[in-house]
GROMACS .gro file of N, CA and C in nm:
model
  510
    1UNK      N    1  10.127  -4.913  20.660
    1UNK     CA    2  10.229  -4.992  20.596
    1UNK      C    3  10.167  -5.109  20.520
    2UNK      N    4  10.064  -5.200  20.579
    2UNK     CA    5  10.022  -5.294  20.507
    2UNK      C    6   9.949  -5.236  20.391
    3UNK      N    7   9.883  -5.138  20.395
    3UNK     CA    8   9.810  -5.083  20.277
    3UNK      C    9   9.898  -5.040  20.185
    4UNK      N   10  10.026  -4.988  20.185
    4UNK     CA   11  10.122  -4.968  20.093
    4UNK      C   12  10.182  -5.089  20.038
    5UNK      N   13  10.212  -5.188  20.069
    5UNK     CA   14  10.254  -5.366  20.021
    5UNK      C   15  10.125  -5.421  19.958
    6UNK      N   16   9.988  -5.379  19.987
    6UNK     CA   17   9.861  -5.418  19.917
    6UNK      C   18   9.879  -5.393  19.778
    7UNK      N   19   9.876  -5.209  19.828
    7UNK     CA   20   9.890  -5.138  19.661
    7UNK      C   21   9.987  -5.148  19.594
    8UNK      N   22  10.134  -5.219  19.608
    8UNK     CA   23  10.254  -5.254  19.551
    8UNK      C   24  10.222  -5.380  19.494
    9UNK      N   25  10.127  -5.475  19.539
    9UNK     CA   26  10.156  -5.595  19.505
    9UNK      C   27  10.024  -5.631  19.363
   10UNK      N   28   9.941  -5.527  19.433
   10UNK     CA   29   9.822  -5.519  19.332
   10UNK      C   30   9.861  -5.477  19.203
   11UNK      N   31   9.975  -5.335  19.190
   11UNK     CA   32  10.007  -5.260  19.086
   11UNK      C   33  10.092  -5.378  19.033
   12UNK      N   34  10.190  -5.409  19.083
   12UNK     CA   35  10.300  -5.557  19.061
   12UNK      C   36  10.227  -5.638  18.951
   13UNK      N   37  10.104  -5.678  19.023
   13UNK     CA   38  10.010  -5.810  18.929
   13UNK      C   39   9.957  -5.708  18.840
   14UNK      N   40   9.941  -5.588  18.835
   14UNK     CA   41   9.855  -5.527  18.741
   14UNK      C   42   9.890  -5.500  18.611
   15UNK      N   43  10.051  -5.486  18.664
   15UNK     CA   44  10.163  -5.470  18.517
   15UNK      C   45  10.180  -5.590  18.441
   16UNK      N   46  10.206  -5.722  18.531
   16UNK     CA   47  10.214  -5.847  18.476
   16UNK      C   48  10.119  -5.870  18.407
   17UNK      N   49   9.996  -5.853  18.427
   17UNK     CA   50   9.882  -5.905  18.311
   17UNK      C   51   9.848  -5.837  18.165
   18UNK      N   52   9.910  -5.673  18.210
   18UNK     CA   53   9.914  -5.627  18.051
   18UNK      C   54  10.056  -5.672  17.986
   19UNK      N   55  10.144  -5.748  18.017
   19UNK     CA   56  10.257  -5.779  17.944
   19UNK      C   57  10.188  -5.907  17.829
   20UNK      N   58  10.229  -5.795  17.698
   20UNK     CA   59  10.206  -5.900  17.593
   20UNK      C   60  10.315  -5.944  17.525
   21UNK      N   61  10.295  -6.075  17.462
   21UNK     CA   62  10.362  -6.156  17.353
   21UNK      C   63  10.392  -6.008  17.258
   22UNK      N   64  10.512  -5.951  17.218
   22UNK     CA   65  10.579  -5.899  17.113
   22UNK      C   66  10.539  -5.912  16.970
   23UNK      N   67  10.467  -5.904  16.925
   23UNK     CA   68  10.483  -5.949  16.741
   23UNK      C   69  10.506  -5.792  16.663
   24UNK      N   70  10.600  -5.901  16.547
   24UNK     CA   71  10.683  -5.783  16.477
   24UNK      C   72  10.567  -5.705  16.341
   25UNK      N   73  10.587  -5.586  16.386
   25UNK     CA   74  10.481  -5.487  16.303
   25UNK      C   75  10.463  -5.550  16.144
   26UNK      N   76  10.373  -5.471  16.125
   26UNK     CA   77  10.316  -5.549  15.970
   26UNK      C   78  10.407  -5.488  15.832
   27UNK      N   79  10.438  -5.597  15.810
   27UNK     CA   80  10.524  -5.533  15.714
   27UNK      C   81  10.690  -5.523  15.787
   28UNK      N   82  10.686  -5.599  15.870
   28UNK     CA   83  10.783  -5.619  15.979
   28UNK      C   84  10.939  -5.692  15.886
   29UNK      N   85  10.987  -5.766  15.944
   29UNK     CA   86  11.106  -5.848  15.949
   29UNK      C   87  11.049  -5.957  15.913
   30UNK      N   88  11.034  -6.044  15.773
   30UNK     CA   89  11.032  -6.225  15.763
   30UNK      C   90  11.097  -6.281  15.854
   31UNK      N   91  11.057  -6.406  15.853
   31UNK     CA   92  11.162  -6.531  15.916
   31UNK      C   93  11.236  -6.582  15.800
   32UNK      N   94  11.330  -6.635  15.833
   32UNK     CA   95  11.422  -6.696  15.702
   32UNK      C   96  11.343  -6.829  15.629
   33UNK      N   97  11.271  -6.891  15.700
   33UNK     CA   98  11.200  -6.949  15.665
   33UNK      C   99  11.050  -6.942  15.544
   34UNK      N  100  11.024  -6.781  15.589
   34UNK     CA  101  10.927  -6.742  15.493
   34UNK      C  102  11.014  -6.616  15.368
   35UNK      N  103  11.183  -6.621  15.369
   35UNK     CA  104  11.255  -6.539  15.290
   35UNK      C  105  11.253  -6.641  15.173
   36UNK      N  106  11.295  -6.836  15.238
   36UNK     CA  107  11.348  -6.923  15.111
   36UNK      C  108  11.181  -6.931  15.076
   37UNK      N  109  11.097  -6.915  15.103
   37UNK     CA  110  10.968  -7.000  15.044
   37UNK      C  111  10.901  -6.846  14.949
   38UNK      N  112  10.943  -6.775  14.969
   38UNK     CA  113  10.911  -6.654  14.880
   38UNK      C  114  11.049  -6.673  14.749
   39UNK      N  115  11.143  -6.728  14.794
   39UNK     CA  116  11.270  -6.713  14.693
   39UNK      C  117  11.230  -6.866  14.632
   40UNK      N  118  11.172  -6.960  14.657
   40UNK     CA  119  11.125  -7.081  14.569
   40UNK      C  120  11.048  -7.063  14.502
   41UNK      N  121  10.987  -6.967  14.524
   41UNK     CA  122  10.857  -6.886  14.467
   41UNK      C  123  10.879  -6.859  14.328
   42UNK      N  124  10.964  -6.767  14.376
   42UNK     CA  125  10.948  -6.698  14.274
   42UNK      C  126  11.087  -6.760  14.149
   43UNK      N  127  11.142  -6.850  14.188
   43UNK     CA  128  11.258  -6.887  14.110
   43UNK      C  129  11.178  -7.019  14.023
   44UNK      N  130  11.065  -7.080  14.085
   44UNK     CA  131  10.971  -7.177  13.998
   44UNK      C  132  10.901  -7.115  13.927
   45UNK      N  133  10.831  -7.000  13.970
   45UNK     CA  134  10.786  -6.929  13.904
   45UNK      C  135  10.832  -6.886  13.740
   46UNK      N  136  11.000  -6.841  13.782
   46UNK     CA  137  11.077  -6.767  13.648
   46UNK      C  138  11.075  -6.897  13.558
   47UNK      N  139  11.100  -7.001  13.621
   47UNK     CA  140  11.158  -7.131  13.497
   47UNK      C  141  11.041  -7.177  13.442
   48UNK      N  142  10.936  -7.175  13.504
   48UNK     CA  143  10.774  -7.176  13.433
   48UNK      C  144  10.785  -7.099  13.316
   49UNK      N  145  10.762  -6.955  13.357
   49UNK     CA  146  10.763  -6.834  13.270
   49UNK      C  147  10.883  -6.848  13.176
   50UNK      N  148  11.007  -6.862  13.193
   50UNK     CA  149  11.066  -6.880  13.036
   50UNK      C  150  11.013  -7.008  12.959
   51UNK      N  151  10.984  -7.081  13.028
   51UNK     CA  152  10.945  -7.200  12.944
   51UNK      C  153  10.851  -7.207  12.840
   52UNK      N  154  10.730  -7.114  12.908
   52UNK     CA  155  10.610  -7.036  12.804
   52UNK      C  156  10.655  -6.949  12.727
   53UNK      N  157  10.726  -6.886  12.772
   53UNK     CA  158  10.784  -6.753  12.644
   53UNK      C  159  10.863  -6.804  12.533
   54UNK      N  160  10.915  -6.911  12.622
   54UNK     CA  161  11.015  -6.963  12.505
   54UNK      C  162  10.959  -7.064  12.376
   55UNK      N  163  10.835  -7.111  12.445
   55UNK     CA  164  10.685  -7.143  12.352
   55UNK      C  165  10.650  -7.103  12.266
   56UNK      N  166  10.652  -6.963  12.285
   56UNK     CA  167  10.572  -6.876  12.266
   56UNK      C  168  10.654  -6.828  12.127
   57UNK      N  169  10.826  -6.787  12.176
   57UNK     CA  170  10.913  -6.744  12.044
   57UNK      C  171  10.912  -6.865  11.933
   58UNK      N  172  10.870  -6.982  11.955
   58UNK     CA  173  10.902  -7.110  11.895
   58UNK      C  174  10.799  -7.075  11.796
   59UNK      N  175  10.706  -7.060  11.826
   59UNK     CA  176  10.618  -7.045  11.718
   59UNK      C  177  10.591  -6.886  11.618
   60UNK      N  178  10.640  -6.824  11.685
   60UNK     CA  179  10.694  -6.691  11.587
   60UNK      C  180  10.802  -6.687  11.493
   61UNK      N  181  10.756  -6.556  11.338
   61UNK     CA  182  10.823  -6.569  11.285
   61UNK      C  183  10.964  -6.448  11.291
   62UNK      N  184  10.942  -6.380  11.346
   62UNK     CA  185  11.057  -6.280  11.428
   62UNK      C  186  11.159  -6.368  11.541
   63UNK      N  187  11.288  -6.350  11.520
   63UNK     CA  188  11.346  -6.424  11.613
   63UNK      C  189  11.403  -6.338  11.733
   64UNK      N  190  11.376  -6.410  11.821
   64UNK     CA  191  11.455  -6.283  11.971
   64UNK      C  192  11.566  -6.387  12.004
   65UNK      N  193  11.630  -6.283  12.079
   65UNK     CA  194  11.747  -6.343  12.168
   65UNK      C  195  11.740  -6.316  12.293
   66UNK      N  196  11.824  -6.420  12.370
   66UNK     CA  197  11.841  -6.409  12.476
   66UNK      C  198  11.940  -6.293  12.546
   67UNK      N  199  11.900  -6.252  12.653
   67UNK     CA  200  11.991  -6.150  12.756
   67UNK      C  201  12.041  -6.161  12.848
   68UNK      N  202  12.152  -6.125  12.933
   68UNK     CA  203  12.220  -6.181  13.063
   68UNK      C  204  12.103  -6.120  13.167
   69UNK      N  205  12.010  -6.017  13.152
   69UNK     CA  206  11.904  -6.025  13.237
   69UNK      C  207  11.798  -6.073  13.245
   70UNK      N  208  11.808  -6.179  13.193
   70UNK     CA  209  11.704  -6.291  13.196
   70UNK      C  210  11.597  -6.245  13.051
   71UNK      N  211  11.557  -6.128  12.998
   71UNK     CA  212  11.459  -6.092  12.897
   71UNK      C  213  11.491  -6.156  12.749
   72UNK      N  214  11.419  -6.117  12.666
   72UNK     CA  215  11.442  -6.194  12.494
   72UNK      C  216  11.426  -6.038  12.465
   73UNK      N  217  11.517  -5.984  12.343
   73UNK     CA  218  11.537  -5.880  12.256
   73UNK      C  219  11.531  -5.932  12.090
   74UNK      N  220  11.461  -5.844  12.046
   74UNK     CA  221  11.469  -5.858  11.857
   74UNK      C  222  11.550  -5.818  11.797
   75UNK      N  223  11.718  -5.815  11.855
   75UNK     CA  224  11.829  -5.768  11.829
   75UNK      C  225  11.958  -5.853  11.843
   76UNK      N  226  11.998  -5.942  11.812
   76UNK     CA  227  12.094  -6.017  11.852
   76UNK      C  228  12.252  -5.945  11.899
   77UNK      N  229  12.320  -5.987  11.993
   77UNK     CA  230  12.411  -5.903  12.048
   77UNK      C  231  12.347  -5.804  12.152
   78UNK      N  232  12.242  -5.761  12.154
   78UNK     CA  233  12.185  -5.664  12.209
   78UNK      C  234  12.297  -5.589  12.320
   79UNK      N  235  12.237  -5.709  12.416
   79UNK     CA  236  12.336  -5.634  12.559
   79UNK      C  237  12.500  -5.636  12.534
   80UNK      N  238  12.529  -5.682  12.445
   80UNK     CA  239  12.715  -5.682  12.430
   80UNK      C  240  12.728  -5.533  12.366
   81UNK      N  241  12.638  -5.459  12.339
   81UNK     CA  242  12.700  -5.299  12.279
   81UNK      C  243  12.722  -5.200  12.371
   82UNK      N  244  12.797  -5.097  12.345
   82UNK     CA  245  12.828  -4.991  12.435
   82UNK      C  246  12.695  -4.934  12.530
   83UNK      N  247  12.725  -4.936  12.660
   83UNK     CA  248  12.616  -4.904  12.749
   83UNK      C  249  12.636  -4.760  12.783
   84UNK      N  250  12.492  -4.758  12.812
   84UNK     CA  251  12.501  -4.557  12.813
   84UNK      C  252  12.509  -4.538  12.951
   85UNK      N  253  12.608  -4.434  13.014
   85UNK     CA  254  12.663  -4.412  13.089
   85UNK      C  255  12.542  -4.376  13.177
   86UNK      N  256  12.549  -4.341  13.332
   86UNK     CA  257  12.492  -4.333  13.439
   86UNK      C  258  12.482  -4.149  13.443
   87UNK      N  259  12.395  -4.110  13.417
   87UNK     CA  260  12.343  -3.899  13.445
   87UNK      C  261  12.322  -3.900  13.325
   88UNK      N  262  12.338  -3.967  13.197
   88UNK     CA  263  12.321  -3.954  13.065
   88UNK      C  264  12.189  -3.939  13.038
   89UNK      N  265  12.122  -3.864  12.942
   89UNK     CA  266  11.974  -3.841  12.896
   89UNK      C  267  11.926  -3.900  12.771
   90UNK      N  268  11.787  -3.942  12.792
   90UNK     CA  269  11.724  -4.040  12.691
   90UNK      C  270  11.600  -4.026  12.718
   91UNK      N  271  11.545  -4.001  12.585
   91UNK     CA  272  11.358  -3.985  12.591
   91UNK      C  273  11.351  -4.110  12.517
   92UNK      N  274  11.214  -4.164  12.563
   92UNK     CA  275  11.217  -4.269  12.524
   92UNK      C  276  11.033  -4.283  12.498
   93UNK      N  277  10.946  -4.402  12.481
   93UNK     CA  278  10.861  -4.504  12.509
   93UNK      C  279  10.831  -4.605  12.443
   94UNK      N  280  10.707  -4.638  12.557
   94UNK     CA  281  10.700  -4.817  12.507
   94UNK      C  282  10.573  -4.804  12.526
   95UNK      N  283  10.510  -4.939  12.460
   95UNK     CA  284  10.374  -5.012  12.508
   95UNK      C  285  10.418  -5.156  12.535
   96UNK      N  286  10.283  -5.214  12.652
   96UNK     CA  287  10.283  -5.279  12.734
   96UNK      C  288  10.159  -5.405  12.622
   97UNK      N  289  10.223  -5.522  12.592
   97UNK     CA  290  10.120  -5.636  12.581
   97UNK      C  291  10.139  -5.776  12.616
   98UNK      N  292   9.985  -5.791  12.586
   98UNK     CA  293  10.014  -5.924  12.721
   98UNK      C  294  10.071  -6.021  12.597
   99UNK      N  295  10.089  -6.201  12.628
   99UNK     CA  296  10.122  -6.310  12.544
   99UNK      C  297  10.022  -6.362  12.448
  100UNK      N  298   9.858  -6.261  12.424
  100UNK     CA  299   9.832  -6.276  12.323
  100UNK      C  300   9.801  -6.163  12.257
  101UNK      N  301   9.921  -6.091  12.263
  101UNK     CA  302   9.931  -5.940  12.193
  101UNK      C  303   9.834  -5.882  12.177
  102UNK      N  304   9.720  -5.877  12.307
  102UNK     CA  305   9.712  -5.763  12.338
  102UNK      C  306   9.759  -5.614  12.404
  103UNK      N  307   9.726  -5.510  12.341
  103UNK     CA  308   9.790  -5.381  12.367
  103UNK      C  309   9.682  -5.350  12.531
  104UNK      N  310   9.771  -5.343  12.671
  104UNK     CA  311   9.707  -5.339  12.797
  104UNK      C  312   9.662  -5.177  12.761
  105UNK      N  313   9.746  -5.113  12.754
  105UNK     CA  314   9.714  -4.915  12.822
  105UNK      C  315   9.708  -4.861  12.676
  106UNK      N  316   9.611  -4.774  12.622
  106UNK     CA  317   9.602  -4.745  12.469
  106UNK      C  318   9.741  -4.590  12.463
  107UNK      N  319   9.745  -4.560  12.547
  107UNK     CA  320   9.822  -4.488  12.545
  107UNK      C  321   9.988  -4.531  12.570
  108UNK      N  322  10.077  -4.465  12.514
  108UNK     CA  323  10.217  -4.535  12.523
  108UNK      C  324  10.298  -4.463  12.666
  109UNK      N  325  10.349  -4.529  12.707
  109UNK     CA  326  10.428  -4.479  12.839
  109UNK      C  327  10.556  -4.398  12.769
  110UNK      N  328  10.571  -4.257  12.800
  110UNK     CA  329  10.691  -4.178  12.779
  110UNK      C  330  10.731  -4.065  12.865
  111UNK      N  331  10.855  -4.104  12.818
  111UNK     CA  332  10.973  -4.008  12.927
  111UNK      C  333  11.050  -3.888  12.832
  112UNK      N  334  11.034  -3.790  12.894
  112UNK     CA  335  11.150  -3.697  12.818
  112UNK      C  336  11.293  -3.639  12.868
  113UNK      N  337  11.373  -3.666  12.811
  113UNK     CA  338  11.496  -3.615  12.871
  113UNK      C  339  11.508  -3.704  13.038
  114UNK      N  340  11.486  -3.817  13.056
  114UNK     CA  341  11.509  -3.893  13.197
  114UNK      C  342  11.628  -3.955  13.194
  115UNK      N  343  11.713  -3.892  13.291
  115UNK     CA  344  11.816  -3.919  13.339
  115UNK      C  345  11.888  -4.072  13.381
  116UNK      N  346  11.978  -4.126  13.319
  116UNK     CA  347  12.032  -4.313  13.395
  116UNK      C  348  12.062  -4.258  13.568
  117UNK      N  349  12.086  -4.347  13.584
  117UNK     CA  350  12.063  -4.350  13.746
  117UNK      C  351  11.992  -4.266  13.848
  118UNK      N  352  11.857  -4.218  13.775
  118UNK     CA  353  11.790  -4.113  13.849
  118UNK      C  354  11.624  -4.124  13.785
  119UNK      N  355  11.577  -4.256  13.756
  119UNK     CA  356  11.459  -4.258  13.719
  119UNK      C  357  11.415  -4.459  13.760
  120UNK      N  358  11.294  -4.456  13.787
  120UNK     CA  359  11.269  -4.566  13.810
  120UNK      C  360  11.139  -4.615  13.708
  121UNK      N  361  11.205  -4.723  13.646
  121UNK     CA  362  11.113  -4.797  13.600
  121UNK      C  363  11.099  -4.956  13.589
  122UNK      N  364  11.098  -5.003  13.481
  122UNK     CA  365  11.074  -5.171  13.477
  122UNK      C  366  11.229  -5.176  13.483
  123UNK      N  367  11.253  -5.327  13.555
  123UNK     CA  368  11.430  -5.332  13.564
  123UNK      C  369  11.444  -5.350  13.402
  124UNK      N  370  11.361  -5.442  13.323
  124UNK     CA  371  11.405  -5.480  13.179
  124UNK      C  372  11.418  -5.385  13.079
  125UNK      N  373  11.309  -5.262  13.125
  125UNK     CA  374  11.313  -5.152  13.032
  125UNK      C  375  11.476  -5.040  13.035
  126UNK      N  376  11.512  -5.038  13.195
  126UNK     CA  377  11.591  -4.962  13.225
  126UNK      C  378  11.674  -5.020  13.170
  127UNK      N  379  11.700  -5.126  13.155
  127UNK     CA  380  11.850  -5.235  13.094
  127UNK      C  381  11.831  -5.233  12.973
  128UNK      N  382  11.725  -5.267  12.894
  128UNK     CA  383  11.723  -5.242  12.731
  128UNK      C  384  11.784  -5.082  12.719
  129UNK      N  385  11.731  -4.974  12.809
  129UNK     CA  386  11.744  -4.882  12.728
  129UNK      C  387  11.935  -4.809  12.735
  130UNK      N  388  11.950  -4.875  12.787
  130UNK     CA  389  12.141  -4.862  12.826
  130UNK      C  390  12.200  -4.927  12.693
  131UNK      N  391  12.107  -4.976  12.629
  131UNK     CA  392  12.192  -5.080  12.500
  131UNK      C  393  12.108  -5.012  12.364
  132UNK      N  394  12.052  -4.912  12.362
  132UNK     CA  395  11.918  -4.920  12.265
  132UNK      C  396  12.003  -4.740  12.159
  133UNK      N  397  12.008  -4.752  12.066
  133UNK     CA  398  12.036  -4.663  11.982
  133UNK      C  399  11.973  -4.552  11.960
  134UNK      N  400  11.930  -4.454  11.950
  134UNK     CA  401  11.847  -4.325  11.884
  134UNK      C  402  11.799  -4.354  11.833
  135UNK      N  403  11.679  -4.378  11.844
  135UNK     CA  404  11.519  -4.346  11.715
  135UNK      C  405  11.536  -4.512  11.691
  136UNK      N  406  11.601  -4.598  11.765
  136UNK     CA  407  11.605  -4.747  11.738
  136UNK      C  408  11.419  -4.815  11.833
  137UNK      N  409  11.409  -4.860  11.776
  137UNK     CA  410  11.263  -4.991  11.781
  137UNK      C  411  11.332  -5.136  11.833
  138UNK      N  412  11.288  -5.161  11.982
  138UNK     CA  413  11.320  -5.323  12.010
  138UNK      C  414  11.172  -5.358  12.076
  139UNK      N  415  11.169  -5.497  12.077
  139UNK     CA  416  11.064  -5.534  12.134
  139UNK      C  417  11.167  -5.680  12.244
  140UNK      N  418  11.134  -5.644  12.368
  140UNK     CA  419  11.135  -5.702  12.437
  140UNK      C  420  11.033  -5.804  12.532
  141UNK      N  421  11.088  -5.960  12.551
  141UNK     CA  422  10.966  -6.005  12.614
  141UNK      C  423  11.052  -6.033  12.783
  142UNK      N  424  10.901  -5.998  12.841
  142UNK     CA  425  11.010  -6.028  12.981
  142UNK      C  426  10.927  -6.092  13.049
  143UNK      N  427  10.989  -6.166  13.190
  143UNK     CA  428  10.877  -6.233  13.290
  143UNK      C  429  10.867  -6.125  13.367
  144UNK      N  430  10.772  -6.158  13.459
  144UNK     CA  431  10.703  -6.101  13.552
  144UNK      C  432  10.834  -6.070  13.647
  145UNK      N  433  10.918  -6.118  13.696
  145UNK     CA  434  11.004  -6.064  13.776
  145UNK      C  435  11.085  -5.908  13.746
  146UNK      N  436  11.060  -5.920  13.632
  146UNK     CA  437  11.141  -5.826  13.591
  146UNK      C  438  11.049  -5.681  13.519
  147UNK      N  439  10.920  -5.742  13.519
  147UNK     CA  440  10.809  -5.671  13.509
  147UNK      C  441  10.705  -5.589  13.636
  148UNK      N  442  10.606  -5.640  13.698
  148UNK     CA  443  10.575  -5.541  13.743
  148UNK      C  444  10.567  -5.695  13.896
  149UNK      N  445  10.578  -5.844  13.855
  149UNK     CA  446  10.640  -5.878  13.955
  149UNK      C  447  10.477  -5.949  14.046
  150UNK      N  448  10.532  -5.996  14.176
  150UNK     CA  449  10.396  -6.047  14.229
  150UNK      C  450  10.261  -5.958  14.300
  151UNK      N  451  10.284  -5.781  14.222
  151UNK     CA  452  10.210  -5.699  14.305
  151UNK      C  453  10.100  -5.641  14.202
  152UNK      N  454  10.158  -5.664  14.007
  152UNK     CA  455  10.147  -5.651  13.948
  152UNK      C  456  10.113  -5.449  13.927
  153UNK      N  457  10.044  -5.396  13.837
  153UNK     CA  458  10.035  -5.233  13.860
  153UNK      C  459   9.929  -5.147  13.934
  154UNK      N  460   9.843  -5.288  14.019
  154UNK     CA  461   9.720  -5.213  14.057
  154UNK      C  462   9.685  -5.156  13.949
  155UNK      N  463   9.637  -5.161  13.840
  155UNK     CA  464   9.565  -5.099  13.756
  155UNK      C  465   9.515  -5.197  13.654
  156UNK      N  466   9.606  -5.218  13.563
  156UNK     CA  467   9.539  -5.338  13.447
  156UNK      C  468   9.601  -5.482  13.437
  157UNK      N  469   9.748  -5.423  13.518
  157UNK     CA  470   9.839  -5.562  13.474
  157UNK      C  471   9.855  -5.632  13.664
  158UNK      N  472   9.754  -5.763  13.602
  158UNK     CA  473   9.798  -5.815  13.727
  158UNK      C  474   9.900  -5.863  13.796
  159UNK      N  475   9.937  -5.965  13.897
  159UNK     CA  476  10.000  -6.009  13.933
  159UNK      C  477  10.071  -6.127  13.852
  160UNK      N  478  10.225  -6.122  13.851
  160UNK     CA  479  10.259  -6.238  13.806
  160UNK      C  480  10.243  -6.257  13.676
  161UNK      N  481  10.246  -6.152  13.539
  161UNK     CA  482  10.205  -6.123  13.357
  161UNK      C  483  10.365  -6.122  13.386
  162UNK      N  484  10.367  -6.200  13.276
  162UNK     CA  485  10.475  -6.219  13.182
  162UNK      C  486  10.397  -6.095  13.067
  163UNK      N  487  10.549  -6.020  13.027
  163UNK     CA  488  10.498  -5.887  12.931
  163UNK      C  489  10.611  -5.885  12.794
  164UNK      N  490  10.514  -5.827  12.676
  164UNK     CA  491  10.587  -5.760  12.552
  164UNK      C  492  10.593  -5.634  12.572
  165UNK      N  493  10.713  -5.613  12.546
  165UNK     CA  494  10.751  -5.452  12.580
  165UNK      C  495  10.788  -5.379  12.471
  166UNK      N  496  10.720  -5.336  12.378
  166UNK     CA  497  10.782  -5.261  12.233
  166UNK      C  498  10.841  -5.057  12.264
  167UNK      N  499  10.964  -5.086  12.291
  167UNK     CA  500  11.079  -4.984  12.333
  167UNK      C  501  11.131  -4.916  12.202
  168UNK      N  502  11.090  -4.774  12.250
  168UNK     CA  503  11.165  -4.709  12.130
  168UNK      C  504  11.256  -4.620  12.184
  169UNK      N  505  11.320  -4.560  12.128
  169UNK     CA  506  11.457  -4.436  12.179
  169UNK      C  507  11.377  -4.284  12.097
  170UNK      N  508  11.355  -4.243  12.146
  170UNK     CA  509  11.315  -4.091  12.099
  170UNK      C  510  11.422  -4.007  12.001
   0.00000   0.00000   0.00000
C-alpha cells in the first residue's frame, strides 16, 4: 500500500512539472493591443503615401483623379460609371512601376477571359477594372495598401511601394 501512494504521488509531481504556460501558435490570435498598433500602422502609413503621390501628381503634366478607393485614375468620373457585374468576363493587363517610372517586371501581367468575383488580384486593379471600357488604357496610382501591402511580392516589389499601374481592357 505505501508503495502504491509513493508511485501516485511521484506520478502526481511528475505531471505537475511538465504543465506548461499555453502560448498561442504562430500565426495565432493578436492581442487587441497589437490589432490597433498594426491599424496605426498602417493608417500613418496611407496619409504619408497619399501625401507623396499627391507630390508626385503636382508636378505632372497628365492630371489624375481621385477614387472612393483611395487610388488616382487618368479618367475623371472614373468610378461613377456603370460597374461590371459579378461572373462577367474580361481579359485584361497591366504593368507594374515604381514613383520613378520605372517598369518593375519586363513582361506585362495578363488574364484571359477572368471571371468578377472569381479571380484574385490587386484590390485597385480589381476595382479599376469594374469601371474600365473595352480596349480602354487607364493608368492608375495606388498606395501600398491597396497594392501588394506590408509583405510586398517576394519577388521585386518590396514591402510597403506605393505603385503605377498602367491597365488596359483587352
Amino acid at each position: 500500500m505505501k508503495k502504491l501512494i509513493f508511485i501516485s504521488i511521484i506520478s502526481l509531481l511528475g505531471c505537475n512539472r511538465n504543465a506548461q504556460t499555453a502560448h498561442p501558435p504562430v500565426g495565432g490570435v493578436l492581442s487587441q493591443k497589437d490589432l490597433d498598433v498594426s491599424r496605426n500602422r498602417m493608417k500613418n502609413l496611407n496619409i504619408i503615401e497619399r501625401g507623396q503621390i499627391q507630390d508626385w501628381i503636382n508636378g505632372q503634366s497628365v492630371k489624375y483623379y481621385p477614387t472612393q478607393l483611395n487610388y488616382w485614375v487618368t479618367v475623371e468620373g472614373y468610378d461613377q460609371r456603370e460597374r461590371r457585374a459579378d461572373n462577367s468576363l474580361i481579359s485584361y493587363s497591366y504593368d507594374l512601376y515604381d514613383f520613378d517610372q520605372t517598369k518593375i517586371y519586363d513582361q506585362s501581367i495578363e488574364r484571359r477571359e477572368a471571371k468578377f468575383g472569381h479571380f484574385d488580384e490587386l484590390k485597385a486593379v480589381e476595382n479599376a477594372l469594374r469601371f474600365i471600357h473595352d480596349g480602354e488604357e487607364v493608368t492608375l496610382l495606388v498606395p501600398s495598401s491597396l497594392a501588394y501591402g506590408t509583405f510586398g511580392d517576394e519577388k521585386k516589389i518590396d514591402n510597403d511601394i506605393p505603385l503605377i499601374i498602367k491597365l488596359k481592357a483587352l
